[in-house]
Amino acid sequence: MALETAIAKTHWSLTDTEDPAKGNNPWTRADFARKAPGVDWTALFAAAGLGAQQRFVAWQPSAITGEAALIGSEPLETWKDLLAFHLIDRNSGLLPKAFVDERFAFYGKTLSGTPALAPRWKRAVGATNGALGEAVGRLYAAKYFPPADKAAVQAMVANIKAAFSRRIDALDWMAPATKTEAKAKLTALIVGVGYPDKWQDYSALRIVRGDALGNQMRADLFDTKVKLARLGRPVDRREWVMTPQLVNAVNLPVLNALNFPAAELQPPHFDPKATAAVNYGSVGAIIGHEISHSFDNNGAEFDSHGRLRDWWTKSDFAHFQASGQGLAKQFDGYCPFPDLCVKGEQTLAENIADVAGLSAAYDAWKMSLGGKPAPVVDGLSGEQQFFLSFAQTWRSKTREQALRQQLLTDGHAPAQYRAQTVRNLDAWYGAFDVKPGEKLYLTPSARVRVW
Ligand SMILES: [Zn+2]
């Protein structure tokens, strides 16, 4: 425990490690021995399959130098204990029941407040998804994501990109040169919908019936080899990092690409039978959110080719940062517990993406109507459907322990506060006739517009 704590102390805060400019520290191979003595780096790189690699990015230099120093200074027996512990801990879900129960007692109950271990079949599905993600995903997509749904979502993506482009045009504070860079980045963005164009070939992975632990270890090694094989090859910007059966979406700044897995594109996020207002309010806002990550406080540091390059004028970036600070303050004020609040800075990139994404989705929905009025459904106007659908996207249940852990460690604000993104959109006030003095009302000058 003492060694683990000493290692942790060499690490950066979450806010610092989310900053690409701070993490962009190119080290040559020779730098490691010189800057971080204590480790036999030649032996380590050879064992890691990195024997020929000459260039590295040292994201947290203090963690590398600090841990290397601890390897030099702490007794070998302590290190053996730590490594043995981590080997067992990492695989404890696949060891005999006593290990599984201990694992759950700590990670499930103590850290997350979960009262009961998930049934065996669910854990088995999880393990299979982890080891053979795209093989499972290929079957999932064939069954649950027909080509018509893919085409419909791609059309929404095109509309939201167009709406975002118009929002860039309309920014009165941004210099033309910055706008040109921003629009080039938007044009070059690759948006993956449902599943990748090419599937992973797993034929080299040996699966043995009855050997869950061995299968897991072989799958881990297979995955590492897939990643190592990318070294020295051109970047494939169409590669996916998420599986189609995952309910999630992601922006990949170094690829300037997005992944929207098929499982994210199911009701209530996307429903081919729902109105455009409902779909734009839900999956449209999610698509807008991911596009906006290209332009949040971190994404804005990458250019259209995914290179870390400053393409902003000084005054534009200052303006952009000032609006970000307004949003950070807004979220600092959300406190689910008397002793613990949302961290506005830690969650800023996500909150910027929520505001900008919802705004772009709203504009895109309006554009999709082509000047015709939105259909009224169950007495709800199009605007009301749009914002209610957004709110319903964030329905969730979280236990106190899990929520406390999220507040301290997650880059995302809790769902209940993400739903309140609407406070920053003028259209929401009109849709529900929200008045001064009401709980969520913000004066127009306090509403944050980033993009
Ligand atoms: Zn996000």
Coordinates of C-alpha atoms and ligand atoms in Angstrom, one line a residue:
M1 CA 0.0 0.0 0.0
A2 CA 2.9 2.4 0.9
L3 CA 4.5 1.7 -2.5
E4 CA 1.2 2.1 -4.4
T5 CA 0.7 5.4 -2.6
A6 CA 4.2 6.6 -3.4
I7 CA 3.6 5.7 -7.1
A8 CA 0.3 7.6 -7.1
K9 CA 2.0 10.7 -5.7
T10 CA 4.2 10.9 -8.9
H11 CA 1.0 11.1 -11.1
W12 CA -0.6 14.2 -12.3
S13 CA -4.1 15.4 -11.4
L14 CA -6.9 14.4 -13.8
T15 CA -7.2 18.1 -15.0
D16 CA -3.5 18.3 -15.9
T17 CA -3.4 14.9 -17.6
E18 CA -6.4 15.9 -19.8
D19 CA -4.3 18.8 -21.2
P20 CA -2.7 17.6 -24.5
A21 CA -0.2 20.5 -24.5
K22 CA 1.1 19.4 -21.1
G23 CA 1.3 15.8 -22.1
N24 CA 3.0 16.4 -25.4
N25 CA 6.6 15.6 -24.3
P26 CA 8.5 13.8 -27.0
W27 CA 11.3 11.6 -25.6
T28 CA 13.9 9.7 -27.5
R29 CA 14.9 6.2 -26.3
A30 CA 18.1 7.6 -24.9
D31 CA 16.1 10.2 -22.8
F32 CA 14.7 7.4 -20.6
A33 CA 18.0 6.3 -19.2
R34 CA 19.2 9.9 -18.8
K35 CA 16.0 11.5 -17.4
A36 CA 14.6 8.5 -15.5
P37 CA 17.4 6.4 -14.0
G38 CA 16.5 3.4 -11.8
V39 CA 15.1 1.1 -14.5
D40 CA 16.9 -1.1 -17.0
W41 CA 15.1 0.5 -19.9
T42 CA 16.7 -1.6 -22.6
A43 CA 15.4 -4.8 -20.9
L44 CA 12.0 -3.2 -20.3
F45 CA 11.4 -2.0 -23.9
A46 CA 12.6 -5.4 -25.3
A47 CA 10.2 -7.3 -23.0
A48 CA 7.3 -4.9 -24.0
G49 CA 7.9 -5.5 -27.8
L50 CA 9.3 -2.0 -28.2
G51 CA 12.9 -3.0 -28.8
A52 CA 13.1 -1.0 -32.1
Q53 CA 11.0 2.0 -31.1
Q54 CA 13.1 5.2 -31.0
R55 CA 10.5 7.9 -30.3
F56 CA 7.9 8.1 -27.5
V57 CA 5.5 10.6 -26.0
A58 CA 6.1 10.9 -22.2
W59 CA 2.6 12.1 -21.2
Q60 CA 3.4 12.4 -17.5
P61 CA 7.2 12.8 -17.2
S62 CA 7.0 13.0 -13.4
A63 CA 5.3 9.6 -13.2
I64 CA 8.1 8.0 -15.3
T65 CA 10.9 9.6 -13.5
G66 CA 9.2 9.1 -10.1
E67 CA 8.4 5.4 -10.6
A68 CA 11.8 4.7 -12.1
A69 CA 13.4 6.2 -9.0
L70 CA 11.2 4.1 -6.8
I71 CA 12.3 1.0 -8.7
G72 CA 15.9 2.0 -7.8
S73 CA 15.1 2.8 -4.1
E74 CA 12.5 0.3 -2.9
P75 CA 13.4 -3.3 -1.9
L76 CA 13.0 -5.9 -4.6
E77 CA 10.7 -8.0 -2.3
T78 CA 8.2 -5.1 -2.0
W79 CA 8.1 -4.8 -5.8
K80 CA 7.5 -8.6 -6.1
D81 CA 4.6 -8.3 -3.7
L82 CA 3.1 -5.4 -5.6
L83 CA 3.4 -7.1 -9.0
A84 CA 2.0 -10.4 -7.7
F85 CA -0.9 -8.5 -6.2
H86 CA -1.6 -6.7 -9.4
L87 CA -1.4 -9.9 -11.5
I88 CA -4.0 -11.6 -9.2
D89 CA -6.1 -8.4 -8.9
R90 CA -6.3 -7.9 -12.7
N91 CA -7.4 -11.5 -13.2
S92 CA -9.4 -12.0 -10.0
G93 CA -12.7 -12.1 -11.9
L94 CA -11.7 -15.3 -13.6
L95 CA -10.1 -17.1 -10.6
P96 CA -12.0 -19.4 -8.1
K97 CA -15.0 -18.0 -6.3
A98 CA -13.2 -16.7 -3.2
F99 CA -11.2 -14.3 -5.5
V100 CA -14.3 -13.3 -7.4
D101 CA -16.1 -12.5 -4.1
E102 CA -13.2 -10.5 -2.7
R103 CA -13.0 -8.6 -6.0
F104 CA -16.6 -7.8 -5.9
A105 CA -16.6 -6.8 -2.2
F106 CA -14.0 -4.1 -2.9
Y107 CA -14.7 -2.8 -6.4
G108 CA -18.4 -3.5 -6.5
K109 CA -19.6 -2.9 -2.9
T110 CA -17.0 -0.6 -1.3
L111 CA -16.1 1.6 -4.2
S112 CA -19.5 1.6 -6.1
G113 CA -22.1 0.6 -3.6
T114 CA -23.4 -2.2 -5.9
P115 CA -25.3 -4.7 -3.6
A116 CA -25.1 -7.9 -5.8
L117 CA -22.6 -9.4 -8.2
A118 CA -23.9 -9.5 -11.8
P119 CA -25.0 -13.0 -12.9
R120 CA -22.4 -15.2 -14.4
W121 CA -23.8 -15.0 -17.9
K122 CA -23.6 -11.2 -17.9
R123 CA -19.9 -11.4 -16.8
A124 CA -19.3 -13.9 -19.5
V125 CA -20.8 -11.7 -22.1
G126 CA -18.7 -8.8 -20.8
A127 CA -15.5 -10.9 -21.1
T128 CA -16.4 -12.0 -24.6
N129 CA -17.1 -8.4 -25.6
G130 CA -13.7 -7.5 -24.3
A131 CA -11.8 -10.3 -26.0
L132 CA -13.6 -10.6 -29.3
G133 CA -15.3 -7.2 -29.5
E134 CA -15.6 -6.8 -33.2
A135 CA -16.5 -10.4 -33.8
V136 CA -19.5 -10.0 -31.5
G137 CA -20.1 -6.5 -32.9
R138 CA -20.4 -7.8 -36.5
L139 CA -23.2 -10.1 -35.4
Y140 CA -24.8 -7.3 -33.4
A141 CA -24.8 -4.8 -36.2
A142 CA -26.2 -7.3 -38.7
K143 CA -29.1 -8.0 -36.4
Y144 CA -29.9 -4.6 -34.9
F145 CA -28.6 -1.8 -37.2
P146 CA -30.1 -2.1 -40.7
P147 CA -28.7 -0.1 -43.6
A148 CA -31.8 2.2 -43.6
D149 CA -31.0 3.3 -40.0
K150 CA -27.4 3.9 -40.9
A151 CA -28.4 6.1 -43.9
A152 CA -30.9 8.0 -41.6
V153 CA -28.2 8.7 -39.0
Q154 CA -25.7 9.7 -41.7
A155 CA -28.2 12.2 -43.0
M156 CA -28.5 13.7 -39.5
V157 CA -24.7 13.8 -39.2
A158 CA -24.5 15.8 -42.5
N159 CA -27.2 18.3 -41.2
I160 CA -25.5 18.7 -37.9
K161 CA -22.1 19.3 -39.5
A162 CA -23.7 21.9 -41.8
A163 CA -25.4 23.6 -38.8
F164 CA -22.1 23.6 -36.9
S165 CA -20.4 25.2 -39.9
R166 CA -23.1 28.0 -40.0
R167 CA -22.6 28.6 -36.3
I168 CA -18.8 29.1 -36.9
D169 CA -19.7 31.6 -39.7
A170 CA -22.0 33.5 -37.3
L171 CA -19.4 33.9 -34.5
D172 CA -18.9 37.6 -34.2
W173 CA -15.8 37.4 -32.1
M174 CA -13.8 35.0 -34.2
A175 CA -11.1 36.1 -36.7
P176 CA -11.6 34.9 -40.4
A177 CA -8.3 33.0 -40.2
T178 CA -9.4 31.0 -37.2
K179 CA -12.8 30.3 -38.8
T180 CA -11.1 28.9 -41.9
E181 CA -9.0 26.5 -39.7
A182 CA -12.1 25.5 -37.7
K183 CA -14.1 24.8 -40.9
A184 CA -11.2 22.8 -42.5
K185 CA -11.2 20.7 -39.4
L186 CA -15.0 20.1 -39.6
T187 CA -14.8 19.2 -43.3
A188 CA -12.0 16.7 -42.7
L189 CA -13.8 15.0 -39.8
I190 CA -14.5 11.3 -40.4
V191 CA -17.8 10.3 -38.9
G192 CA -18.1 6.5 -38.3
V193 CA -21.7 5.4 -38.0
G194 CA -22.7 2.0 -36.5
Y195 CA -19.6 -0.1 -37.2
P196 CA -16.2 0.1 -38.9
D197 CA -15.6 -0.4 -42.7
K198 CA -13.1 -3.2 -42.0
W199 CA -13.4 -5.8 -39.3
Q200 CA -10.7 -7.1 -37.0
D201 CA -9.4 -10.6 -38.0
Y202 CA -9.2 -12.8 -34.8
S203 CA -7.9 -15.9 -36.6
A204 CA -4.6 -15.7 -34.8
L205 CA -6.2 -15.7 -31.3
R206 CA -6.5 -19.1 -29.8
I207 CA -9.7 -19.8 -27.8
V208 CA -9.7 -22.8 -25.5
R209 CA -13.0 -24.2 -24.1
G210 CA -12.9 -24.3 -20.3
D211 CA -9.8 -22.0 -19.9
A212 CA -11.3 -18.6 -19.1
L213 CA -8.1 -17.2 -17.6
G214 CA -5.9 -18.4 -20.4
N215 CA -8.3 -17.0 -22.9
Q216 CA -8.3 -13.7 -21.2
M217 CA -4.5 -13.6 -21.1
R218 CA -4.2 -14.6 -24.7
A219 CA -6.7 -12.0 -25.7
D220 CA -4.8 -9.3 -23.8
L221 CA -1.6 -10.3 -25.6
F222 CA -3.4 -10.4 -29.0
D223 CA -4.7 -6.9 -28.4
T224 CA -1.2 -5.6 -27.5
K225 CA 0.2 -7.1 -30.6
V226 CA -2.5 -5.5 -32.8
K227 CA -1.5 -2.1 -31.3
L228 CA 2.3 -2.7 -31.6
A229 CA 1.8 -3.7 -35.3
R230 CA 0.6 -0.1 -36.0
L231 CA 4.0 1.4 -35.1
G232 CA 5.8 2.7 -38.2
R233 CA 2.7 2.4 -40.4
P234 CA 0.6 5.2 -41.8
V235 CA -2.2 6.3 -39.5
D236 CA -5.6 4.6 -40.4
R237 CA -8.1 7.3 -39.6
R238 CA -11.0 4.9 -40.2
E239 CA -9.9 2.6 -37.4
W240 CA -12.5 2.2 -34.6
V241 CA -11.7 2.2 -30.8
M242 CA -15.2 1.3 -29.7
T243 CA -17.2 -1.9 -30.5
P244 CA -20.6 -1.6 -32.3
Q245 CA -22.4 -3.2 -29.3
L246 CA -21.2 -0.5 -26.8
V247 CA -23.7 2.2 -25.7
N248 CA -21.3 5.1 -26.0
A249 CA -19.7 7.4 -28.6
V250 CA -16.3 9.1 -28.9
N251 CA -14.3 11.8 -30.5
L252 CA -10.7 10.8 -31.4
P253 CA -8.7 14.0 -31.7
V254 CA -5.5 12.5 -33.2
L255 CA -7.6 10.8 -36.0
N256 CA -10.0 13.7 -36.3
A257 CA -12.7 11.1 -36.4
L258 CA -15.8 10.0 -34.5
N259 CA -17.2 6.6 -33.6
F260 CA -21.0 6.2 -33.1
P261 CA -21.5 2.5 -32.2
A262 CA -24.7 0.8 -33.5
A263 CA -25.8 0.2 -29.8
E264 CA -25.8 4.0 -29.2
L265 CA -28.1 4.4 -32.2
Q266 CA -31.1 2.5 -30.7
P267 CA -34.2 3.8 -28.9
P268 CA -34.5 6.0 -26.9
H269 CA -31.4 7.7 -28.6
F270 CA -32.4 7.0 -32.2
D271 CA -35.8 5.6 -33.2
P272 CA -36.6 5.4 -36.9
K273 CA -40.3 5.7 -35.9
A274 CA -39.9 8.9 -33.8
T275 CA -40.3 12.5 -35.0
A276 CA -37.3 14.4 -36.2
A277 CA -37.6 16.6 -33.1
V278 CA -37.3 13.6 -30.8
N279 CA -34.3 12.1 -32.7
Y280 CA -32.4 15.4 -33.0
G281 CA -33.1 16.2 -29.3
S282 CA -31.5 12.8 -28.3
V283 CA -29.0 11.3 -30.8
G284 CA -28.7 14.6 -32.6
A285 CA -27.4 16.2 -29.4
I286 CA -25.1 13.3 -28.9
I287 CA -23.7 13.6 -32.5
G288 CA -23.4 17.4 -31.9
H289 CA -21.6 16.7 -28.6
E290 CA -19.0 14.5 -30.3
I291 CA -18.5 16.9 -33.2
S292 CA -18.1 19.7 -30.6
H293 CA -15.3 17.8 -28.8
S294 CA -13.2 18.7 -31.9
F295 CA -13.6 22.3 -30.6
D296 CA -13.7 22.0 -26.8
N297 CA -10.9 23.3 -24.6
N298 CA -8.7 20.2 -25.4
G299 CA -9.9 19.3 -28.9
A300 CA -9.3 22.9 -30.1
E301 CA -5.6 22.3 -29.8
F302 CA -5.6 19.7 -32.6
D303 CA -5.8 20.6 -36.3
S304 CA -7.7 19.1 -39.2
H305 CA -5.0 16.3 -39.6
G306 CA -5.1 15.5 -35.9
R307 CA -1.8 17.2 -35.2
L308 CA -1.3 19.1 -32.0
R309 CA -0.9 22.6 -33.5
D310 CA -2.1 26.0 -32.4
W311 CA -4.4 27.3 -35.1
W312 CA -5.9 30.1 -33.0
T313 CA -5.3 33.8 -32.9
K314 CA -4.4 35.0 -29.4
S315 CA -7.5 37.0 -28.9
D316 CA -9.8 34.3 -30.2
F317 CA -8.4 31.8 -27.8
A318 CA -8.7 34.2 -24.9
H319 CA -12.4 34.8 -25.8
F320 CA -13.0 31.1 -26.1
Q321 CA -11.3 30.4 -22.7
A322 CA -13.3 33.2 -21.0
S323 CA -16.6 31.6 -22.2
G324 CA -15.3 28.3 -20.9
Q325 CA -14.6 29.8 -17.5
G326 CA -18.3 30.9 -17.3
L327 CA -19.4 27.4 -17.9
A328 CA -16.9 26.0 -15.4
K329 CA -18.4 28.3 -12.8
Q330 CA -21.9 27.3 -13.6
F331 CA -21.1 23.7 -13.0
D332 CA -19.1 24.4 -9.8
G333 CA -22.4 25.5 -8.4
Y334 CA -24.0 22.1 -8.8
C335 CA -23.7 20.2 -5.5
P336 CA -25.4 16.8 -5.1
F337 CA -24.0 16.5 -1.6
P338 CA -23.4 19.1 1.1
D339 CA -19.7 18.2 1.1
L340 CA -19.1 17.5 -2.6
C341 CA -19.8 19.5 -5.8
V342 CA -19.3 19.0 -9.5
K343 CA -15.8 20.2 -10.5
G344 CA -16.3 22.7 -13.3
E345 CA -12.7 22.6 -14.6
Q346 CA -12.5 18.8 -14.5
T347 CA -15.7 18.4 -16.5
L348 CA -15.3 21.5 -18.7
A349 CA -14.5 19.8 -22.0
E350 CA -17.7 17.6 -21.7
N351 CA -19.8 20.6 -20.7
I352 CA -18.6 22.7 -23.6
A353 CA -19.4 19.8 -25.9
D354 CA -22.9 19.5 -24.4
V355 CA -23.8 23.2 -24.9
A356 CA -22.3 23.4 -28.4
G357 CA -23.7 20.0 -29.4
L358 CA -27.3 20.7 -28.2
S359 CA -27.2 24.1 -30.0
A360 CA -26.0 22.6 -33.3
A361 CA -28.6 19.8 -33.0
Y362 CA -31.3 22.3 -32.5
D363 CA -30.3 24.3 -35.6
A364 CA -29.9 21.1 -37.6
W365 CA -33.4 20.0 -36.6
K366 CA -34.8 23.4 -37.7
M367 CA -33.0 23.1 -41.0
S368 CA -34.4 19.5 -41.5
L369 CA -37.9 20.9 -41.4
G370 CA -37.3 22.7 -44.6
G371 CA -39.6 25.6 -43.5
K372 CA -42.6 23.4 -42.7
P373 CA -44.1 23.5 -39.2
A374 CA -43.0 20.6 -36.8
P375 CA -45.8 18.1 -36.2
V376 CA -47.5 18.4 -32.7
V377 CA -47.5 15.1 -30.8
D378 CA -49.6 14.5 -27.7
G379 CA -50.1 18.2 -27.4
L380 CA -46.4 18.9 -27.4
S381 CA -44.8 21.4 -29.8
G382 CA -41.7 20.4 -31.8
E383 CA -39.6 22.5 -29.5
Q384 CA -41.0 20.8 -26.4
Q385 CA -40.4 17.3 -28.0
F386 CA -36.8 18.3 -28.8
F387 CA -36.0 19.4 -25.3
L388 CA -38.0 16.6 -23.5
S389 CA -36.2 14.1 -25.7
F390 CA -32.8 15.6 -24.6
A391 CA -33.9 15.4 -20.9
Q392 CA -35.0 11.8 -21.3
T393 CA -31.5 10.9 -22.7
W394 CA -30.1 11.7 -19.3
R395 CA -32.5 9.6 -17.2
S396 CA -30.3 7.5 -14.9
K397 CA -29.9 6.0 -11.5
T398 CA -26.7 6.1 -9.5
R399 CA -25.9 5.0 -6.0
E400 CA -24.2 7.5 -3.6
Q401 CA -20.8 5.7 -3.6
A402 CA -20.7 5.6 -7.4
L403 CA -21.8 9.2 -7.7
R404 CA -19.1 10.4 -5.2
Q405 CA -16.5 8.4 -7.2
Q406 CA -17.7 10.0 -10.4
L407 CA -17.6 13.5 -9.0
L408 CA -13.9 13.0 -8.0
T409 CA -12.6 11.1 -10.9
D410 CA -14.8 11.4 -14.0
G411 CA -14.5 14.0 -16.8
H412 CA -18.3 13.9 -17.2
A413 CA -20.7 15.8 -14.9
P414 CA -23.5 13.6 -13.4
A415 CA -26.4 13.1 -15.8
Q416 CA -28.9 15.2 -13.8
Y417 CA -26.7 18.3 -14.4
R418 CA -25.9 17.4 -18.1
A419 CA -29.7 17.6 -18.6
Q420 CA -29.6 21.2 -17.3
T421 CA -27.5 22.2 -20.3
V422 CA -30.8 23.6 -21.7
R423 CA -30.4 26.6 -19.4
N424 CA -27.9 28.0 -21.8
L425 CA -30.2 27.9 -24.9
D426 CA -32.6 30.7 -25.5
A427 CA -34.9 28.4 -27.4
W428 CA -35.6 26.4 -24.2
Y429 CA -36.9 29.4 -22.4
G430 CA -39.4 30.0 -25.2
A431 CA -40.4 26.3 -25.5
F432 CA -41.6 26.1 -21.8
D433 CA -42.2 29.8 -21.1
V434 CA -39.4 29.8 -18.4
K435 CA -39.6 33.0 -16.3
P436 CA -37.2 35.0 -14.1
G437 CA -37.3 33.7 -10.5
E438 CA -37.9 30.1 -11.6
K439 CA -35.3 27.5 -10.3
L440 CA -33.4 26.9 -13.6
Y441 CA -33.8 30.4 -15.0
L442 CA -30.6 32.2 -16.1
T443 CA -30.4 35.8 -17.2
P444 CA -29.5 36.1 -20.9
S445 CA -26.0 37.4 -20.0
A446 CA -25.4 34.4 -17.7
R447 CA -26.2 31.9 -20.5
V448 CA -23.0 30.5 -21.9
R449 CA -22.5 30.3 -25.7
V450 CA -19.2 28.8 -26.7
W451 CA -19.8 27.9 -30.3
Ligands
ZN1 ZN -17.9 13.7 -24.5

